[in-house]
Amino acid sequence: MAKLIINGGAKLEGELSIHGAKNAALPVFAAALLTEEPVIIYNWPAISDVYNMLSILEHIGAHVAYEKDKLVIDTRRALRWEMPDKLAKEIRSSIFMMGPILARFRMARFTYPGGCEIGSRPIDLHLRGLKNLGVNVTEAGGHIMCEGRRLKGGDVHLDYPSVGATENLMMAAALAPGNTAIRNAAREPEIAELQDVLNQMGSDVKGAGSSTILIEGKGKLRGFSYTCIPDRIVAGTFMVAAVVTNGKITLKNVIPEHLFAITAKLREAGAQIKVYDDAITVIGQGRPKEMHLIETGPYPGFPTDMQAQMCTAAAIAKGTSIIVESVFDNRFKHVGELLRMGANIVIKNNVAVIKGVERLHGAEVKSMDLRGGAALVLAGLCAQGKTVVEQARIIDRGYETLESELSLLGADIRRED
Ligand code: UD1
């Protein structure tokens, strides 16, 4: 069991460059199935969720070749339309494959996807959307069978702007004859990235970034090359690291616009933040101030993937902060661990009331999910004494080399496998 061992108290100072975004890369990998031509992806993040996704593509019959920065996926020989249960359970993003597999083979068989244990994470919106595109969906024995001989464009209204459902439906519609409209679509930056990729492939997609996306399906799509945008959640995590250690960190290769919600809250916490074209500097100003209310929501709202990290900042803030988790149920598992480090947090349903304490203390804690694990590392960085974060591999799902980057910034952190 990998562990991260942190001796807290160091001020983090220096510069680092933010790696490619997991949530942009994963749907784009799935889009490789929409064409028989090779696709090239640059600046891909070397994280375990990405390697799992590549294993799924290889299982389907794709050829995958990669070097440090460049990844080539060639799906010419892809032939399987069944998702292997084991891989699908490891990574929720396997669900993105449903639309592309259906569009490619007009058949798909899936098991319910896994991923982080952060609530029930149903897939009803994906399935209802596909039904609106003429797909026949049947469910039995934990498996979902989709038959798409009559796949065609259609009108979809999502009850909630689900990121995954929007992406899945965009990809299925790109190879479906006719026109599709997705209303109440997600507006995350990753949706606009997927739109650009689909358009590069020869489809006609408009509206990403707004809540209505229009897609004109094509019979055949071309290969593409894509450079992953920087990961806004990784950037946000380092921004909080600067605040909780009272340090000064410059993040290069970021898109500041994607970080506005995080920037606003950290400024409220008293941090000084300088924004440049593609960089951002965060300077801690002593103990953070309370953040009156952070409520997670679909983009451009406050990202749920930053909620846990903000809990750590609030845990050492001067006053009382309130955090409302409105996207996922059961996403406060890190709170029990923060309590072991001396935090003062009360949870009622989806609301956390956090009364800041002057200092956390080191403890043995466990990563319960990806971002919750990152939040515990942040807590360890500012705590007094030694913190051991167990189940550190969960953190590798979304961060390339968290501990070596933190070490370069001056943290006393090491891994034990
Ligand atoms: C994506 C991100 C994840 C982020 C989340 C919300 C990727 C790979 N993952 O996940 O990091 O935390 O967006 O920003 O991009 N829902 C349903 N039915 C469905 C689908 C979703 O009820 O069919 C609900 C979910 O349970 C959740 C909410 O909608 O409560 C948001 O989920 P969704 O936007 O789909 O998240 P993901 O695409 O899984």
Coordinates of C-alpha atoms and ligand atoms in Angstrom, one line a residue:
M1 CA 0.0 0.0 0.0
A2 CA 1.7 3.2 -1.1
K3 CA 1.9 6.0 1.5
L4 CA 2.9 9.6 1.4
I5 CA 4.8 10.8 4.5
I6 CA 4.8 14.5 5.1
N7 CA 6.5 16.6 7.7
G8 CA 4.4 19.7 7.7
G9 CA 5.4 23.3 8.1
A10 CA 7.5 24.2 5.1
K11 CA 6.5 27.3 3.1
L12 CA 6.2 26.3 -0.5
E13 CA 7.9 28.5 -3.0
G14 CA 8.8 28.3 -6.6
E15 CA 7.4 27.7 -10.1
L16 CA 5.9 24.7 -11.8
S17 CA 4.2 23.9 -15.1
I18 CA 0.7 22.3 -15.0
H19 CA 0.2 19.0 -16.8
G20 CA -2.5 18.2 -19.3
A21 CA -6.1 17.8 -18.0
K22 CA -7.4 14.3 -17.2
N23 CA -11.0 15.4 -17.9
A24 CA -10.1 16.8 -21.4
A25 CA -7.9 13.8 -22.3
L26 CA -10.4 11.0 -21.4
P27 CA -13.3 11.9 -23.7
V28 CA -10.8 12.8 -26.5
F29 CA -9.3 9.3 -26.2
A30 CA -12.8 7.9 -26.6
A31 CA -13.4 10.0 -29.7
A32 CA -10.5 8.1 -31.4
L33 CA -13.1 5.3 -31.9
L34 CA -15.1 7.6 -34.2
T35 CA -12.5 7.3 -37.0
E36 CA -10.4 4.6 -38.6
E37 CA -7.6 7.1 -39.0
P38 CA -4.9 7.5 -36.4
V39 CA -5.2 10.3 -33.9
I40 CA -2.4 12.1 -32.1
I41 CA -2.6 13.6 -28.6
Y42 CA 0.1 15.9 -27.1
N43 CA 0.6 17.0 -23.5
W44 CA -1.4 13.9 -22.3
P45 CA -1.3 13.4 -18.5
A46 CA 0.6 10.3 -17.5
I47 CA -1.8 9.3 -14.7
S48 CA -3.4 6.0 -13.8
D49 CA -6.9 6.9 -15.1
V50 CA -5.4 7.6 -18.5
Y51 CA -3.4 4.4 -18.5
N52 CA -6.6 2.5 -17.6
M53 CA -8.5 4.2 -20.5
L54 CA -5.7 3.2 -22.8
S55 CA -6.0 -0.4 -21.6
I56 CA -9.7 -0.3 -22.5
L57 CA -8.9 1.0 -26.0
E58 CA -6.4 -1.8 -26.4
H59 CA -8.9 -4.4 -25.3
I60 CA -11.3 -3.1 -28.0
G61 CA -8.6 -3.7 -30.5
A62 CA -6.9 -0.2 -30.8
H63 CA -3.2 0.1 -31.2
V64 CA -1.7 2.6 -28.8
A65 CA 1.8 3.9 -28.9
Y66 CA 3.2 6.6 -26.7
E67 CA 6.3 8.5 -25.7
K68 CA 6.7 11.3 -23.2
D69 CA 4.6 13.9 -24.7
K70 CA 3.0 12.3 -27.8
L71 CA 0.4 9.6 -27.9
V72 CA -0.9 7.9 -31.0
I73 CA -4.2 5.9 -31.0
D74 CA -5.0 3.9 -34.1
T75 CA -8.4 2.2 -34.0
R76 CA -8.4 0.8 -37.5
R77 CA -8.5 -2.8 -36.2
A78 CA -10.9 -2.2 -33.3
L79 CA -13.5 -4.9 -33.3
R80 CA -14.9 -5.4 -29.8
W81 CA -18.1 -3.7 -28.6
E82 CA -18.1 -5.2 -25.2
M83 CA -16.6 -3.3 -22.3
P84 CA -14.5 -5.6 -20.0
D85 CA -16.1 -5.5 -16.5
K86 CA -12.9 -5.3 -14.6
L87 CA -11.6 -2.2 -16.5
A88 CA -15.0 -0.5 -16.5
K89 CA -15.2 -0.8 -12.8
E90 CA -11.8 0.8 -12.3
I91 CA -12.6 3.9 -14.2
R92 CA -15.9 5.7 -14.5
S93 CA -14.9 7.4 -17.7
S94 CA -15.3 4.1 -19.5
I95 CA -18.8 5.3 -19.8
F96 CA -17.6 7.8 -22.4
M97 CA -16.9 4.8 -24.6
M98 CA -20.5 4.0 -24.9
G99 CA -21.4 6.7 -27.4
P100 CA -18.3 6.1 -29.6
I101 CA -18.6 2.3 -29.5
L102 CA -22.2 2.5 -30.4
A103 CA -21.6 5.0 -33.2
R104 CA -18.8 2.8 -34.6
F105 CA -20.3 -0.7 -34.2
R106 CA -24.0 0.1 -33.8
M107 CA -23.8 -2.2 -30.7
A108 CA -22.4 -1.8 -27.2
R109 CA -22.4 -3.9 -24.1
F110 CA -21.5 -2.3 -20.8
T111 CA -21.3 -2.9 -17.1
Y112 CA -22.1 -0.1 -14.6
P113 CA -18.9 2.0 -14.4
G114 CA -16.8 2.4 -11.3
G115 CA -14.4 5.2 -10.4
C116 CA -14.3 7.2 -7.2
E117 CA -16.7 6.3 -4.5
I118 CA -18.3 9.7 -4.4
G119 CA -22.0 9.0 -4.3
S120 CA -24.3 7.0 -6.4
R121 CA -23.2 8.4 -9.8
P122 CA -26.1 7.0 -11.9
I123 CA -26.0 6.9 -15.7
D124 CA -29.6 7.4 -16.4
L125 CA -29.0 10.7 -18.3
H126 CA -26.6 8.9 -20.7
L127 CA -29.0 6.1 -21.3
R128 CA -32.1 8.3 -21.8
G129 CA -30.1 10.6 -24.1
L130 CA -29.1 7.6 -26.2
K131 CA -32.7 6.4 -26.4
N132 CA -33.6 9.8 -27.8
L133 CA -31.0 9.1 -30.6
G134 CA -32.9 5.9 -31.5
V135 CA -30.8 3.5 -29.5
N136 CA -32.5 0.5 -28.0
V137 CA -31.3 0.0 -24.4
T138 CA -31.9 -3.1 -22.3
E139 CA -30.5 -3.8 -18.8
A140 CA -30.1 -7.2 -17.3
G141 CA -27.8 -8.8 -14.7
G142 CA -25.8 -5.6 -14.1
H143 CA -25.1 -5.2 -17.8
I144 CA -26.5 -2.7 -20.3
M145 CA -27.0 -3.7 -23.9
C146 CA -27.3 -1.0 -26.5
E147 CA -28.5 -1.7 -30.0
G148 CA -28.0 1.2 -32.3
R149 CA -29.0 0.0 -35.8
R150 CA -31.4 2.9 -35.9
L151 CA -29.0 5.5 -34.4
K152 CA -30.0 8.9 -35.7
G153 CA -30.0 12.6 -34.7
G154 CA -32.6 13.7 -32.1
D155 CA -33.5 16.2 -29.5
V156 CA -32.2 15.6 -26.0
H157 CA -33.0 17.7 -22.9
L158 CA -30.8 16.7 -20.0
D159 CA -32.4 17.0 -16.6
Y160 CA -29.0 18.0 -15.2
P161 CA -26.0 19.4 -17.2
S162 CA -24.0 16.2 -16.8
V163 CA -20.5 16.5 -18.2
G164 CA -20.2 12.8 -19.1
A165 CA -23.6 12.6 -20.6
T166 CA -23.1 15.7 -22.7
E167 CA -19.8 14.3 -24.1
N168 CA -21.1 10.8 -24.7
L169 CA -24.1 12.2 -26.6
M170 CA -22.0 14.6 -28.6
M171 CA -19.8 11.7 -29.8
A172 CA -22.7 9.4 -30.6
A173 CA -24.4 12.2 -32.5
A174 CA -21.3 13.0 -34.5
L175 CA -21.7 9.7 -36.5
A176 CA -25.5 9.6 -36.4
P177 CA -27.4 10.6 -39.5
G178 CA -29.4 13.8 -39.0
N179 CA -29.2 16.7 -36.6
T180 CA -29.0 16.5 -32.8
A181 CA -29.7 19.2 -30.2
I182 CA -28.5 18.7 -26.6
R183 CA -30.2 21.2 -24.3
N184 CA -29.2 22.0 -20.7
A185 CA -25.8 20.7 -21.8
A186 CA -22.8 20.9 -19.5
R187 CA -20.6 24.0 -20.1
E188 CA -17.3 22.9 -18.7
P189 CA -14.2 23.9 -20.7
E190 CA -13.7 20.2 -21.6
I191 CA -16.9 20.3 -23.7
A192 CA -15.5 23.0 -25.9
E193 CA -12.3 21.0 -26.3
L194 CA -14.3 18.0 -27.5
Q195 CA -16.3 20.2 -29.9
D196 CA -13.0 21.4 -31.4
V197 CA -11.8 17.8 -31.8
L198 CA -15.1 16.7 -33.4
N199 CA -15.0 19.6 -35.8
Q200 CA -11.4 18.8 -36.7
M201 CA -12.7 15.3 -37.5
G202 CA -15.1 16.8 -40.0
S203 CA -18.3 16.9 -38.0
D204 CA -20.3 20.1 -37.5
V205 CA -20.8 20.9 -33.9
K206 CA -21.8 24.3 -32.5
G207 CA -22.7 25.8 -29.1
A208 CA -20.2 24.3 -26.7
G209 CA -19.8 26.6 -23.7
S210 CA -23.5 27.5 -23.9
S211 CA -26.3 25.2 -22.8
T212 CA -27.5 24.2 -26.3
I213 CA -25.2 22.1 -28.5
L214 CA -26.1 21.4 -32.1
I215 CA -24.5 18.6 -34.0
E216 CA -24.9 17.6 -37.6
G217 CA -24.0 14.0 -37.9
K218 CA -21.6 12.7 -40.7
G219 CA -21.2 9.3 -42.2
K220 CA -17.4 9.2 -41.8
L221 CA -14.9 11.1 -39.7
R222 CA -11.2 11.9 -40.1
G223 CA -8.2 11.6 -37.7
F224 CA -7.1 14.6 -35.6
S225 CA -4.3 15.9 -33.5
Y226 CA -5.1 17.5 -30.1
T227 CA -3.0 19.2 -27.4
C228 CA -4.6 18.7 -23.9
I229 CA -5.4 21.9 -22.1
P230 CA -3.8 22.3 -18.6
D231 CA -5.6 20.6 -15.7
R232 CA -7.5 23.3 -13.8
I233 CA -8.0 21.0 -10.8
V234 CA -4.3 20.2 -10.5
A235 CA -3.6 24.0 -10.8
G236 CA -6.3 24.7 -8.2
T237 CA -4.7 22.1 -5.8
F238 CA -1.3 23.9 -6.0
M239 CA -3.0 27.3 -5.5
V240 CA -4.4 26.0 -2.2
A241 CA -1.0 24.6 -1.4
A242 CA 0.4 28.1 -1.6
V243 CA -2.4 29.5 0.6
V244 CA -2.2 26.8 3.4
T245 CA 1.6 26.9 3.6
N246 CA 1.7 30.7 3.4
G247 CA 4.0 30.3 0.4
K248 CA 4.4 31.8 -3.0
I249 CA 3.8 29.6 -6.1
T250 CA 3.8 30.5 -9.7
L251 CA 1.9 28.1 -12.0
K252 CA 2.8 28.2 -15.6
N253 CA 0.9 26.7 -18.5
V254 CA -2.6 27.5 -17.0
I255 CA -5.7 29.1 -18.5
P256 CA -6.6 31.7 -15.9
E257 CA -10.2 31.9 -17.1
H258 CA -10.8 28.3 -16.1
L259 CA -9.6 29.1 -12.6
F260 CA -11.8 32.2 -11.9
A261 CA -14.1 30.5 -9.4
I262 CA -11.1 29.2 -7.4
T263 CA -9.3 32.5 -7.7
A264 CA -12.3 34.4 -6.3
K265 CA -12.6 32.1 -3.3
L266 CA -8.9 32.2 -2.5
R267 CA -8.9 36.0 -2.7
E268 CA -11.8 36.0 -0.3
A269 CA -9.5 33.9 2.0
G270 CA -7.0 36.7 1.8
A271 CA -4.5 35.3 -0.7
Q272 CA -2.8 37.7 -3.1
I273 CA -3.2 36.4 -6.7
K274 CA -1.6 37.8 -9.8
V275 CA -3.0 36.7 -13.1
Y276 CA -1.0 36.7 -16.3
D277 CA -1.8 35.5 -19.8
D278 CA -1.0 31.8 -19.1
A279 CA 0.4 31.9 -15.6
I280 CA -0.8 32.7 -12.1
T281 CA 1.0 33.5 -8.9
V282 CA -0.5 32.8 -5.6
I283 CA 0.9 34.4 -2.5
G284 CA -0.3 33.4 1.0
Q285 CA -0.8 36.2 3.4
G286 CA -0.6 34.4 6.7
R287 CA -3.5 32.4 8.1
P288 CA -6.3 32.3 5.6
K289 CA -9.6 34.2 6.4
E290 CA -12.9 32.3 6.4
M291 CA -14.7 31.8 3.1
H292 CA -18.4 32.6 3.9
L293 CA -20.0 30.2 1.5
I294 CA -18.6 27.8 -1.1
E295 CA -21.3 26.0 -3.1
T296 CA -20.2 23.6 -5.8
G297 CA -22.1 23.6 -9.0
P298 CA -21.8 23.0 -12.8
Y299 CA -19.3 25.2 -14.6
P300 CA -18.8 28.2 -14.3
G301 CA -19.8 27.4 -10.7
F302 CA -17.3 26.3 -8.1
P303 CA -15.9 22.9 -9.2
T304 CA -16.8 19.9 -7.0
D305 CA -13.4 18.5 -7.8
M306 CA -11.9 21.4 -5.7
Q307 CA -14.3 21.1 -2.7
A308 CA -12.1 18.8 -0.6
Q309 CA -9.0 20.9 -1.1
M310 CA -11.0 24.0 0.0
C311 CA -12.1 22.1 3.1
T312 CA -8.4 21.9 4.1
A313 CA -8.0 25.7 3.6
A314 CA -11.2 26.4 5.6
A315 CA -10.0 24.0 8.3
I316 CA -7.1 26.4 9.2
A317 CA -8.9 29.7 8.4
K318 CA -9.6 32.4 11.0
G319 CA -13.4 32.1 11.2
T320 CA -16.2 29.8 10.1
S321 CA -16.7 28.7 6.5
I322 CA -19.6 26.9 5.0
I323 CA -19.2 24.5 2.2
V324 CA -22.2 23.1 0.3
E325 CA -21.6 20.1 -2.0
S326 CA -24.4 20.3 -4.6
V327 CA -23.0 18.1 -7.3
F328 CA -22.3 14.7 -5.7
D329 CA -23.8 13.1 -2.7
N330 CA -21.3 11.4 -0.3
R331 CA -18.4 13.6 -1.2
F332 CA -17.3 14.5 2.3
K333 CA -15.3 11.4 3.1
H334 CA -12.1 13.4 3.6
V335 CA -13.8 15.2 6.5
G336 CA -13.6 12.2 8.9
E337 CA -9.8 12.1 8.1
L338 CA -9.4 15.9 8.6
L339 CA -11.1 15.5 12.1
R340 CA -8.3 13.1 13.0
M341 CA -5.8 16.0 12.3
G342 CA -7.7 18.3 14.7
A343 CA -10.1 20.0 12.3
N344 CA -13.4 21.3 13.6
I345 CA -16.0 20.4 11.0
V346 CA -19.7 19.4 11.4
I347 CA -21.5 17.8 8.4
K348 CA -25.2 17.8 8.0
N349 CA -26.4 16.2 4.7
N350 CA -24.5 18.1 2.0
V351 CA -23.4 21.0 4.1
A352 CA -20.1 21.2 6.0
V353 CA -19.7 23.9 8.7
I354 CA -16.0 24.4 9.2
K355 CA -14.7 26.4 12.2
G356 CA -11.0 27.0 11.5
V357 CA -8.4 26.0 14.0
E358 CA -5.0 27.7 14.3
R359 CA -3.1 24.6 13.3
L360 CA -3.8 21.0 12.3
H361 CA -1.6 18.2 13.7
G362 CA -0.1 15.3 11.9
A363 CA -1.9 11.9 11.9
E364 CA -2.3 8.7 10.0
V365 CA -5.1 9.3 7.5
K366 CA -6.4 7.5 4.4
S367 CA -7.2 8.8 0.9
M368 CA -10.8 7.8 0.4
D369 CA -11.1 9.3 -3.1
L370 CA -8.9 11.2 -5.6
R371 CA -9.5 14.8 -4.5
G372 CA -10.1 13.9 -0.9
G373 CA -6.6 12.3 -1.0
A374 CA -5.1 15.5 -2.4
A375 CA -6.9 17.5 0.4
L376 CA -5.2 15.3 3.0
V377 CA -1.8 15.9 1.4
L378 CA -2.5 19.7 1.6
A379 CA -3.5 19.2 5.3
G380 CA -0.2 17.4 5.9
L381 CA 1.7 20.2 4.4
C382 CA 0.4 22.7 6.8
A383 CA 0.0 20.5 9.9
Q384 CA 2.4 20.4 12.8
G385 CA 4.4 17.1 12.8
K386 CA 4.2 14.0 10.7
T387 CA 1.3 13.0 8.5
V388 CA 1.0 9.6 6.8
V389 CA -1.5 9.6 3.9
E390 CA -2.4 5.9 3.1
Q391 CA -3.9 4.6 -0.1
A392 CA -1.8 7.2 -2.0
R393 CA -2.3 5.4 -5.3
I394 CA -5.8 6.8 -5.4
I395 CA -4.2 10.2 -5.8
D396 CA -2.1 9.0 -8.8
R397 CA -5.4 8.7 -10.7
G398 CA -5.3 12.5 -11.2
Y399 CA -1.9 13.9 -10.4
E400 CA 1.2 13.0 -12.4
T401 CA 3.9 13.4 -9.7
L402 CA 2.3 15.3 -6.9
E403 CA 5.0 14.5 -4.3
S404 CA 8.0 15.3 -6.5
E405 CA 6.5 18.6 -7.6
L406 CA 5.7 19.5 -3.9
S407 CA 9.3 18.5 -3.0
L408 CA 10.7 20.8 -5.6
L409 CA 8.6 23.6 -4.1
G410 CA 10.2 22.9 -0.7
A411 CA 7.9 20.4 0.9
D412 CA 9.2 17.6 3.1
I413 CA 7.3 14.7 1.5
R414 CA 8.2 11.2 0.4
R415 CA 6.5 8.1 -0.9
E416 CA 6.8 4.7 0.6
D417 CA 5.5 1.8 -1.5
Ligands
UD1_1 C1 -17.1 14.7 -14.6 C2 -15.7 14.8 -14.2 C3 -15.5 14.8 -12.7 C4 -16.3 15.9 -12.1 C5 -17.8 15.9 -12.6 C6 -18.6 17.1 -12.2 C7 -14.6 13.6 -16.1 C8 -13.8 12.5 -16.5 N1 -15.0 13.6 -14.8 O1 -17.7 13.5 -14.1 O2 -14.1 15.0 -12.4 O3 -16.3 15.8 -10.7 O4 -17.8 15.9 -14.1 O5 -17.9 18.3 -12.6 O6 -14.8 14.6 -16.8 N2 -25.7 12.3 -12.9 C9 -27.0 11.6 -13.0 N3 -27.2 10.8 -14.0 C10 -26.3 10.6 -15.0 C11 -25.1 11.3 -15.0 C12 -24.8 12.1 -13.9 O7 -27.8 11.8 -12.1 O8 -26.6 9.9 -16.0 C13 -25.4 13.1 -11.8 C14 -24.2 12.6 -11.0 O9 -24.6 11.6 -10.1 C15 -23.8 13.9 -10.3 C16 -24.0 14.9 -11.3 O10 -25.0 14.4 -12.2 O11 -24.5 14.1 -9.2 C17 -22.8 15.4 -12.1 O12 -22.2 14.3 -12.8 P1 -21.5 14.4 -14.2 O13 -21.5 15.8 -14.6 O14 -22.1 13.4 -15.1 O15 -20.0 14.0 -13.8 P2 -19.1 13.0 -14.6 O16 -19.2 13.2 -16.0 O17 -19.2 11.6 -14.0

